[in-house]
Coordinates of C-alpha atoms and ligand atoms in Angstrom, one line a residue:
X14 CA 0.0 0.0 0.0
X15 CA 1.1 3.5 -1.0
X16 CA 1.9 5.6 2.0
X17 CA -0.9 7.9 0.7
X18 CA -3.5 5.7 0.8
X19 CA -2.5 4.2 4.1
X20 CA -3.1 8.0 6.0
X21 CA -6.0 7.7 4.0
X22 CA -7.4 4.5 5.4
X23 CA -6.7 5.7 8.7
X24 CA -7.7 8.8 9.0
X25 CA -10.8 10.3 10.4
X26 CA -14.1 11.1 8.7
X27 CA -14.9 14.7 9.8
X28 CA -17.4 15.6 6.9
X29 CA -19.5 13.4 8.6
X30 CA -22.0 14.3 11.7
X31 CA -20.6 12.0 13.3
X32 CA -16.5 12.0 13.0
X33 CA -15.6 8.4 12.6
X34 CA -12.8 5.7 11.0
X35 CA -15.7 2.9 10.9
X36 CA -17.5 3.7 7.1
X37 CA -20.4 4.3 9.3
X38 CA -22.3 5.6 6.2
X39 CA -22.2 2.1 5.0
X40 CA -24.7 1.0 7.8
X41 CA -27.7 3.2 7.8
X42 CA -29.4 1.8 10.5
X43 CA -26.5 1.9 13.2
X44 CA -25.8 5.7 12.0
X45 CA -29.0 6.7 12.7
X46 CA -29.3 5.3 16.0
X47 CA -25.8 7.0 16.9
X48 CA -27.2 10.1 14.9
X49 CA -30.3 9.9 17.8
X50 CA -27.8 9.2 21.1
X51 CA -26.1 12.2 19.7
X52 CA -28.0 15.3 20.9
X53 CA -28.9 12.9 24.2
X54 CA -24.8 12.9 24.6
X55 CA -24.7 16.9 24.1
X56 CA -27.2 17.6 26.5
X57 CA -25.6 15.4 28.7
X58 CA -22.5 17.2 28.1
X59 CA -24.3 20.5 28.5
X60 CA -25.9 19.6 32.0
X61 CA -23.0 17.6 33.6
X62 CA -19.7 18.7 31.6
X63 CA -17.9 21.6 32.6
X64 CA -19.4 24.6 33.7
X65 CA -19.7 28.1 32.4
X66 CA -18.0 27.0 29.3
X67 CA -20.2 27.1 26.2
X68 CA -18.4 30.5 24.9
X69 CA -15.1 29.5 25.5
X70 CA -12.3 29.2 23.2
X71 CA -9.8 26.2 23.9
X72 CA -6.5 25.3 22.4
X73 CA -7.3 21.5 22.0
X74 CA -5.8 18.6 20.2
X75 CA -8.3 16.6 18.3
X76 CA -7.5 13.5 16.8
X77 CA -7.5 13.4 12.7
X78 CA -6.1 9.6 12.0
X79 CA -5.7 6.9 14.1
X80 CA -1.9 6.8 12.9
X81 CA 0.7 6.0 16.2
X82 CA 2.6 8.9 15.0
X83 CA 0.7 12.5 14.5
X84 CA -2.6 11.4 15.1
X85 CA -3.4 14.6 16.8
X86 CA -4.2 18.3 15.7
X87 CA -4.1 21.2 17.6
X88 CA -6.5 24.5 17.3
X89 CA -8.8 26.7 19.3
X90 CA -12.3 24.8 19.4
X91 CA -15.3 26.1 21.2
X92 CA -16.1 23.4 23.8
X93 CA -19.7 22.6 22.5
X94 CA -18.4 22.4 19.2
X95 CA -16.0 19.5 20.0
X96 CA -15.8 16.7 17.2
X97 CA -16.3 13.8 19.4
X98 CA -16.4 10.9 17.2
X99 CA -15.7 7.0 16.8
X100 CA -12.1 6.1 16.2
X101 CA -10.6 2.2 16.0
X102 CA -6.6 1.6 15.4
X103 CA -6.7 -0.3 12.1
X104 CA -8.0 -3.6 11.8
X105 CA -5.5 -6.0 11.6
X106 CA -6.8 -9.5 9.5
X107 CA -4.6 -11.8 10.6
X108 CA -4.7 -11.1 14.8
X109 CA -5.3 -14.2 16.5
X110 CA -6.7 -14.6 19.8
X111 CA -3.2 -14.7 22.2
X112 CA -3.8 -16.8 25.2
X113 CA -7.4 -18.8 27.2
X114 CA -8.5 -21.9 25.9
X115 CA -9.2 -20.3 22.0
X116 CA -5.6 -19.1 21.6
X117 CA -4.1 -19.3 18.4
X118 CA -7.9 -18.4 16.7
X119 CA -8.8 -16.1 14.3
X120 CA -9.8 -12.6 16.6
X121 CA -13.5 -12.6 16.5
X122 CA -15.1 -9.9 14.4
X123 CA -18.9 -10.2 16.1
X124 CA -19.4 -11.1 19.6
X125 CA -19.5 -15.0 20.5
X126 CA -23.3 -16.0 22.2
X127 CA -21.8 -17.8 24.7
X128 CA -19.8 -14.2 25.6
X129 CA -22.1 -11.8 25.4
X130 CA -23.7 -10.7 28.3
X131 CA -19.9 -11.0 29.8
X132 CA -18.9 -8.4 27.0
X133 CA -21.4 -6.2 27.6
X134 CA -21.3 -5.7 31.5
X135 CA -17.3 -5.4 30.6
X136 CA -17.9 -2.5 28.3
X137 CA -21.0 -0.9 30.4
X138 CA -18.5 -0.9 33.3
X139 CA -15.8 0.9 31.8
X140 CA -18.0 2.8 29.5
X141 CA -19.3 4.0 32.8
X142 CA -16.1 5.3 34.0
X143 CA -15.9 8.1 31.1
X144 CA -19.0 10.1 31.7
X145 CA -18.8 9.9 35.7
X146 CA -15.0 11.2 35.6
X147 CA -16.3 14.3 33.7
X148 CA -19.2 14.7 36.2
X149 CA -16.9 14.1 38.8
X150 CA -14.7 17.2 37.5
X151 CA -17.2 19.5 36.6
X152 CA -16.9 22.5 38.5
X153 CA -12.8 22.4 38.6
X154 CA -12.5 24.9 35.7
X155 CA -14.1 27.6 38.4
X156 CA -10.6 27.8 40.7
X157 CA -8.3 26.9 38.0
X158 CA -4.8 27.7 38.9
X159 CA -3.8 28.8 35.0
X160 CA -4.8 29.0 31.4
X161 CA -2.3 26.1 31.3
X162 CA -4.0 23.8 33.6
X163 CA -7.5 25.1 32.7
X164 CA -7.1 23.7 29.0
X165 CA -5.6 20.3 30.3
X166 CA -8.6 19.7 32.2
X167 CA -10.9 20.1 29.3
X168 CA -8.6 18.4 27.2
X169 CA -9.3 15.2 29.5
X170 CA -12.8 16.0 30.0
X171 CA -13.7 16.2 26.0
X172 CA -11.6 12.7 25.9
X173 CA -13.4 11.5 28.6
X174 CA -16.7 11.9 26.4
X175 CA -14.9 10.5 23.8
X176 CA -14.6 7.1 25.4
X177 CA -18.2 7.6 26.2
X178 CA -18.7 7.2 22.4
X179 CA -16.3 4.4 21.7
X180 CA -18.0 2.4 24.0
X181 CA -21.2 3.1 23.0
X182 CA -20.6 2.7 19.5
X183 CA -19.7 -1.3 20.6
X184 CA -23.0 -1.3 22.7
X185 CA -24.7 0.1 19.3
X186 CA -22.7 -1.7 16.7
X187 CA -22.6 -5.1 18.2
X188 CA -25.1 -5.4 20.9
X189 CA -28.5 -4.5 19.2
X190 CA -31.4 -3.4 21.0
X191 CA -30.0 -4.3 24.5
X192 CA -26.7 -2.2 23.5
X193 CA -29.2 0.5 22.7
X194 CA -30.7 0.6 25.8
X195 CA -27.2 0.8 27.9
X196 CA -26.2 3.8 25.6
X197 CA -29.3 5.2 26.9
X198 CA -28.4 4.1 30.8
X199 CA -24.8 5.5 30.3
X200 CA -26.3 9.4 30.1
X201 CA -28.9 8.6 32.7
X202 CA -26.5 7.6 36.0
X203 CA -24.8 10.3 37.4
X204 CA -21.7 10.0 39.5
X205 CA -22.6 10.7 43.6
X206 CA -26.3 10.2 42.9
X207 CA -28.2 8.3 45.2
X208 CA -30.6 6.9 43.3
X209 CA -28.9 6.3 40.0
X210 CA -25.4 6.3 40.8
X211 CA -22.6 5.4 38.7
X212 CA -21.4 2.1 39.0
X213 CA -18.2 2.0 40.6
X214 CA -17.3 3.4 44.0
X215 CA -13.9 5.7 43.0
X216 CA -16.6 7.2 40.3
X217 CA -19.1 8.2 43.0
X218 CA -16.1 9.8 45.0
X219 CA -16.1 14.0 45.0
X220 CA -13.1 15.6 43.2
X221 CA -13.7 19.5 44.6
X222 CA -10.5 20.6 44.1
X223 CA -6.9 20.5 42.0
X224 CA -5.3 18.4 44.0
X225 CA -7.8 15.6 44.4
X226 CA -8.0 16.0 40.4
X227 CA -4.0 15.4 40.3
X228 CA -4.4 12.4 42.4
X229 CA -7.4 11.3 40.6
X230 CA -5.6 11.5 37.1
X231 CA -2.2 10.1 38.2
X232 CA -4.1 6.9 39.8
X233 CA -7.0 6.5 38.7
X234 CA -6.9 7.4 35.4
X235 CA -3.8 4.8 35.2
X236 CA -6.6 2.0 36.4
X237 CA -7.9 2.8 33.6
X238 CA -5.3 2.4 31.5
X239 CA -4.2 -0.8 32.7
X240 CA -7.7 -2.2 32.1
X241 CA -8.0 -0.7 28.7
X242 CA -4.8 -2.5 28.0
X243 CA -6.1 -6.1 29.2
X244 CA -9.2 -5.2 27.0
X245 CA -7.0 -4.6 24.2
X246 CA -5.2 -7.9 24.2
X247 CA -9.4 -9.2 23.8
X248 CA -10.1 -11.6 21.4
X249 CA -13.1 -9.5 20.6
X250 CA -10.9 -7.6 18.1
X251 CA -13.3 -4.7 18.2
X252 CA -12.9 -3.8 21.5
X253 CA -9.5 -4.6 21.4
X254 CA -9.1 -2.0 18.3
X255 CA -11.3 0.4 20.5
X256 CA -8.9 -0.2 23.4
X257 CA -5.7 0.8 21.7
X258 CA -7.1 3.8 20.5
X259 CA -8.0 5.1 23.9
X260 CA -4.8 4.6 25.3
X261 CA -3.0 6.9 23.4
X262 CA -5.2 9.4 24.5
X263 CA -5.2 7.8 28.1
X264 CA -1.2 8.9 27.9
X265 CA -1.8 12.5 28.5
X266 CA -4.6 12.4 31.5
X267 CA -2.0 10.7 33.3
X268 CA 0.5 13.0 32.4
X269 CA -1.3 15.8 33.6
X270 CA -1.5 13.8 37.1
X271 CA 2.0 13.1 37.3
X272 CA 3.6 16.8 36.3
X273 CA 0.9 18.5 38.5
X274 CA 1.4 16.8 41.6
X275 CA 5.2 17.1 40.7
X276 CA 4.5 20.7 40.3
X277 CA 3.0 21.4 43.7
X278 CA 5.5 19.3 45.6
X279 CA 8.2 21.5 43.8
X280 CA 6.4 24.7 44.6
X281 CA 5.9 23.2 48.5
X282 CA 9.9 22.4 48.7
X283 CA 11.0 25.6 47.6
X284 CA 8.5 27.7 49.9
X285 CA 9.9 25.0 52.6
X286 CA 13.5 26.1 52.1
X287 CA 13.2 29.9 51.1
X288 CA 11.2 30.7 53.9
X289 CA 12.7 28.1 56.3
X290 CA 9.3 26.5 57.4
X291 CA 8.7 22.6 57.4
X292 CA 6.4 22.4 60.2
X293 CA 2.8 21.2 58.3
X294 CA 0.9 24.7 60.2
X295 CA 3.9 26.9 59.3
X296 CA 3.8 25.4 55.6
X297 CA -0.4 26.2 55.4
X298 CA 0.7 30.0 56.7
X299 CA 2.6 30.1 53.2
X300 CA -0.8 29.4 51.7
X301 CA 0.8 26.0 49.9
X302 CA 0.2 22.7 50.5
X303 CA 1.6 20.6 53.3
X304 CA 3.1 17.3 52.3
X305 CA 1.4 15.4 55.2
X306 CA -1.7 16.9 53.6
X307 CA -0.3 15.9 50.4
X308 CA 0.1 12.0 51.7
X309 CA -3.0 11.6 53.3
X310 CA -4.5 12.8 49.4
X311 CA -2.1 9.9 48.0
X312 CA -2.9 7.1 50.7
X313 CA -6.7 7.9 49.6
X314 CA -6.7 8.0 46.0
X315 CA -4.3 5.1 46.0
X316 CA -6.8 3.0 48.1
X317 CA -10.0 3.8 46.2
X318 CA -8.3 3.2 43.1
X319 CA -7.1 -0.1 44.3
X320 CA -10.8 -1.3 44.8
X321 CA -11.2 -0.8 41.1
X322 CA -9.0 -3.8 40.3
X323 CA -12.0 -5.9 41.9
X324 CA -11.2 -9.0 44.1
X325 CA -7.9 -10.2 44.1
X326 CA -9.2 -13.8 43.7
X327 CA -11.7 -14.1 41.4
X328 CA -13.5 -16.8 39.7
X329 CA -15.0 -14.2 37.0
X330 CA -11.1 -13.0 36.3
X331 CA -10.6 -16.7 35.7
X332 CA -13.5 -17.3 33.2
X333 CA -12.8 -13.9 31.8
X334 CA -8.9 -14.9 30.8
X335 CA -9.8 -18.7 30.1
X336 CA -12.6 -17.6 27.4
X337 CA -10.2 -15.0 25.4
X338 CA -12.4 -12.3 26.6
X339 CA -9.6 -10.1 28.6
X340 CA -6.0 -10.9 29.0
X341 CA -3.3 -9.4 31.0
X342 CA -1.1 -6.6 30.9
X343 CA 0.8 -7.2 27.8
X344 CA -0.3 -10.3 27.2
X345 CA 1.3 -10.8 23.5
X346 CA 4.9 -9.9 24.9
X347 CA 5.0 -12.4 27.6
X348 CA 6.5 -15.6 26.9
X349 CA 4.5 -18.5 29.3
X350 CA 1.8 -20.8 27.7
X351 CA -0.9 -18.2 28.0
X352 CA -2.7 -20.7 30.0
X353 CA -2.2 -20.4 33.1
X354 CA -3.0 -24.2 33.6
X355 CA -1.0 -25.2 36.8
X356 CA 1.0 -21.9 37.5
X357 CA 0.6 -20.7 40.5
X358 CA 0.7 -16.7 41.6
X359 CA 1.0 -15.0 45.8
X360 CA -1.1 -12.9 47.0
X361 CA -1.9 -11.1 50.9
X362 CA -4.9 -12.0 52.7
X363 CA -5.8 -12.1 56.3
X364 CA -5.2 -15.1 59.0
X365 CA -5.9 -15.3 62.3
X366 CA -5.4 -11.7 63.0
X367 CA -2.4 -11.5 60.7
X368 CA -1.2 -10.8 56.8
X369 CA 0.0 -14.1 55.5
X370 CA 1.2 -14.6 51.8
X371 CA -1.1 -17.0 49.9
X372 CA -0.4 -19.2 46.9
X373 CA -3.2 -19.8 44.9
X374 CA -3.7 -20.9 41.0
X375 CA -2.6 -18.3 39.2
X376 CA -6.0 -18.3 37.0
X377 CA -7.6 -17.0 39.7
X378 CA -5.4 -14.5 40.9
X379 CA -5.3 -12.0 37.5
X380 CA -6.9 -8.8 39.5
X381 CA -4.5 -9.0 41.8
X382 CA -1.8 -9.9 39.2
X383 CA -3.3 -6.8 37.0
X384 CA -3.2 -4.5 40.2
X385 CA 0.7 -5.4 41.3
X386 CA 1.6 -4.4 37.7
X387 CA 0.1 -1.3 37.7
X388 CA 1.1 -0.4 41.4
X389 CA 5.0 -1.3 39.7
X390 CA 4.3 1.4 37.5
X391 CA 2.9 4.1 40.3
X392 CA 5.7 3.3 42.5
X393 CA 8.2 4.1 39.5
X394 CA 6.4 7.4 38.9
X395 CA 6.3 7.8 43.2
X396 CA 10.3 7.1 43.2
X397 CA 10.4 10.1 40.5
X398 CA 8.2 12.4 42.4
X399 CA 10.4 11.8 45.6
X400 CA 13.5 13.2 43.5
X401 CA 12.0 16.8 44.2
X402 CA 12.1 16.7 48.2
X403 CA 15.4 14.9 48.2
X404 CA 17.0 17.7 45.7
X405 CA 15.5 20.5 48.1
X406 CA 17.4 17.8 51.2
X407 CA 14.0 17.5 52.6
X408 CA 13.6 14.6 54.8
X409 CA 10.0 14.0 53.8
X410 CA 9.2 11.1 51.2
X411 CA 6.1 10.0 49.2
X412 CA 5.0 6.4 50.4
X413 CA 2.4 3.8 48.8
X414 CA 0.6 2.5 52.1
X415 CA 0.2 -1.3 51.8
X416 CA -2.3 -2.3 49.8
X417 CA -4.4 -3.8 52.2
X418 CA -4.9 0.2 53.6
X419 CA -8.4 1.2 53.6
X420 CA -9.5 -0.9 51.7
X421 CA -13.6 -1.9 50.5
X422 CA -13.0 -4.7 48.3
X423 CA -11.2 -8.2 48.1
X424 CA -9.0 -9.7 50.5
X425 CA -8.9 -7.1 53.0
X426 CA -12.2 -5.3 53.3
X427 CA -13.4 -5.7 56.8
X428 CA -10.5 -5.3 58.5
X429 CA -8.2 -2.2 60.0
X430 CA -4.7 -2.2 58.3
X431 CA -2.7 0.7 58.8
X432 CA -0.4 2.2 55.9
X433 CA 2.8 0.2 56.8
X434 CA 0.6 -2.6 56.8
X435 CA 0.1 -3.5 60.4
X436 CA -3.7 -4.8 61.2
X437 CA -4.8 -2.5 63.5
X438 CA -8.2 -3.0 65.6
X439 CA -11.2 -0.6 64.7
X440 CA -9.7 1.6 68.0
X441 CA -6.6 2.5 67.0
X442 CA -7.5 3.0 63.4
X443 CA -10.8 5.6 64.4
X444 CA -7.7 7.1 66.3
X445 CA -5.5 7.6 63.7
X446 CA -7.8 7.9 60.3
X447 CA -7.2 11.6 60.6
X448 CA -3.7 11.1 59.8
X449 CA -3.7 8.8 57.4
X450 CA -6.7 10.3 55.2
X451 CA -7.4 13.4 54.1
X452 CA -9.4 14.9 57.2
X453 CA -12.5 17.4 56.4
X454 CA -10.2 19.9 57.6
X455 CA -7.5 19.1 55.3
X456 CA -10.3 19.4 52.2
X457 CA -11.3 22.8 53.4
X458 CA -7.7 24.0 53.8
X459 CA -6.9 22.3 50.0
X460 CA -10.0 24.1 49.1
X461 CA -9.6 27.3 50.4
X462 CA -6.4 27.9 48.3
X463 CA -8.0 27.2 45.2
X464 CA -8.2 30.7 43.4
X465 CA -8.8 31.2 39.7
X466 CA -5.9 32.2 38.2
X467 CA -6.2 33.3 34.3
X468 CA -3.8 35.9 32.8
X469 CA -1.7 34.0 30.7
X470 CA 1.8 32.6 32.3
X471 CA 0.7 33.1 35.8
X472 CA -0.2 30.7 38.6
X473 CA -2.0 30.1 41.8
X474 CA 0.8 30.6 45.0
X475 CA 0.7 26.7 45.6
X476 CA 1.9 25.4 42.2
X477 CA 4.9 25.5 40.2
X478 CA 4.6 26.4 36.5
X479 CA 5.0 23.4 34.1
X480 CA 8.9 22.6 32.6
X481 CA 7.0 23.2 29.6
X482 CA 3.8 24.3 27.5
X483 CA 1.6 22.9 24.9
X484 CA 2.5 21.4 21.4
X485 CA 5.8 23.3 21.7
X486 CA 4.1 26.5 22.6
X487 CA 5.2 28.6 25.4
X488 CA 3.8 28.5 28.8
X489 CA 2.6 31.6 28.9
X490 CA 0.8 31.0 25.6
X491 CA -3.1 31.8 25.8
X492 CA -4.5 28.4 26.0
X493 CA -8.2 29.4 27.2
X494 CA -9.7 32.2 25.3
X495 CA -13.0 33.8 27.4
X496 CA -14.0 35.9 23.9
Ligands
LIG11 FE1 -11.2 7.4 29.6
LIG12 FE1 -8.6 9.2 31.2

């Protein structure tokens, strides 16, 4: 194939209505259901997406091809006018399912009947994610701490409803009337409501202000990355092609965790040492943000995102792996039989009052296999973080607590464990819960330095600017237009 026609083949409809890479004009019927969830999504977007933001001009990137280099193009767009559409990487005719008891079979190209109610509560569930996270975030934009940060939250928050579509185009495209009807459900819940909640915990969690949004983008946004990546190594080649797409995007939300958590620890050091403070009260005085405030935000968001890996033991996981439906993380590059037959993987539970270490068949044990890869990852991006205080010679490090710690789901819910994993009884833990999660006080004293900074190249008192702007731009650029 000419390299001409290849950009061709894989770039991105925008003539259209609806933006797509899936010749959706070739299936009238499915376009014009999608055509009818399509002012349902807007209104959504209108009621719950960001506030106050229907005139405002924002330097986004918007995907043009599904290419992995250059897929993206950058330009002011007025946030209503967003082109949120259907993407897929290209389909690729000779994937073969890569591990469960169908490995070595041709990817399936419609969903098996013996799969798919399991496919669809898979994609409900994360489809689910996408529109709470954007409810979840929807009056940040209001205490912003700069033009810079302002456009990365709407950045994630237009990709967040862009998941919402490639999950609902599945729940359209392959799931009839039934997949109709969870499009439908998907604009309906709302995240924290108590009738019609969405469906998992983290999701139903507040994020009122900047620094719960860094935490929630560094960890839990990275969940979702490491589950997108098990449901792209899915012999359902749709959702796998779905999948890989996302995760590109998936790339910068968690960027914008990691650099602005970096950022504030930064800005927290150098007030530390310039001013000569380091007790937490003195630190507040400087009107930046303590880092035992900052761990307690850390030990929650770590916990709660934790739960989101589901039980650590699961029969489901099992089926889920044995059936080709979702594999591991990078399931293609490992090199064991992809059957998990007789291997056998550890994991923590509790035992007569104590952690023990648990072998169990390794079938079983793929959330908490899933969850240790991903906390690998965090810790890597934790050991990076704690470069800052240790430049500044500031004793203080970030620290994981064990990943038993507050915990609502699996192996450890019911019981007391404190951060360095000692099981504690309910006592000692109602004693000490104020210092190891974020207290009310410490969410009206986060809160009560949120400002709104928004003359170009400024920012709030308890942030440091980024190491660098937009798309090469510089960081004083204006990235939020209010004309
Ligand atoms: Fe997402
Ligand atoms: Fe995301």
């Amino acid at each position: 194939m000419s390299e001409a026609m290849e950009l061709k083949q894989h770039a991105i409809d925008y003539a259209q209505q609806i933006p797509n890479n899936v010749n959706l004009s070739n299936d009238r019927v499915l376009q014009r259901a999608l055509e009818q969830w399509q002012p349902r999504f807007l209104n959504w977007w209108h009621l719950t997406g960001p506030a106050d933001t229907a005139t405002l001009q924002v330097y986004l990137r918007t995907a043009i091809s599904v290419d992995r280099d250059g897929w993206a193009n950058f330009g002011y767009v007025r946030m209503p006018e967003y082109r949120w559409g259907i993407f897929l990487t290209p389909h690729d005719e000779d994937r073969k399912i890569s591990f469960g008891e169908h490995r070595g079979e041709n990817a399936w190209q419609e969903v098996p009947g013996e799969y798919r109610s399991t496919l669809r509560r898979i994609i409900v569930t994360q489809g689910d994610t996408e529109p709470a996270s954007v409810e979840q975030q929807k009056l940040l934009g209001k205490t912003c701490p700069s033009l810079y940060d302002l456009r990365n939250l709407f950045q994630v928050n237009v990709e967040e409803g862009r998941h919402l579509w490639a999950m609902v185009y599945l729940l359209h495209r392959y799931f009839g009337r039934d997949g109709r009807e969870e499009g439908e459900a998907l604009l309906q819940r709302r995240s924290g409501d108590e009738n019609n909640p969405r469906i998992l915990t983290a999701f139903n969690e507040k994020t009122s202000n900047w620094l719960a949004f860094f935490m929630f983008t560094f960890f839990t946004d990275r969940d979702g990355k490491f589950q997108l990546a098990a449901l792209a190594e899915s012999g359902f080649d749709p959702l796998s092609r779905t999948c890989r797409f996302m995760l590109t995007e998936e790339a910068h939300h968690m960027f914008v965790g990691e650099s602005g958590v970096a950022r504030i620890l930064q800005r927290t050091c150098e007030v530390m040492r310039d001013r000569g403070v380091s007790d937490a009260g003195q630190v507040r005085a400087q009107g930046v943000i303590d880092l035992e405030t900052l761990q307690r935000y850390v030990n929650f968001h770590y916990s709660v995102t934790l739960d989101l890996f589901g039980a650590e033991v699961s029969s489901n996981a099992a089926s889920f792996f044995a059936s080709g439906v979702k594999g591991r993380y990078k399931e293609t590059n490992l090199s064991d039989d992809h059957l998990l037959g007789s291997d056998r993987y550890a994991v923590q539970e509790v035992e007569d009052g104590r952690i023990v270490e648990k072998s169990v068949p390794a079938l079983t044990a793929l959330n908490a296999r899933l969850r240790d890869d991903y906390t690998r990852e965090i810790q890597a991006a934790v050991d990076r973080w704690n470069r800052i205080p240790e430049k500044f010679r500031i004793p203080f490090r970030v620290k994981l607590p064990h990943s038993g710690f507050h915990r609502k789901i699996g192996a450890f819910a019911g019981h007391h464990i404190s951060p360095d994993g000692q099981l504690v009884s309910s006592r000692t833990w109602e004693a000490e819960a104020a210092r190891w999660l974020p207290s009310d006080s410490d969410h009206e004293f986060v809160d009560s330095l949120m400002g709104r900074v928004v003359d170009p190249g400024m920012f709030a008192n308890w942030i440091g600017p980024p190491a660098r702007g937009i798309n090469g731009l510089p960081v004083e650029f204006e990235y939020v237009r209010f004309d």
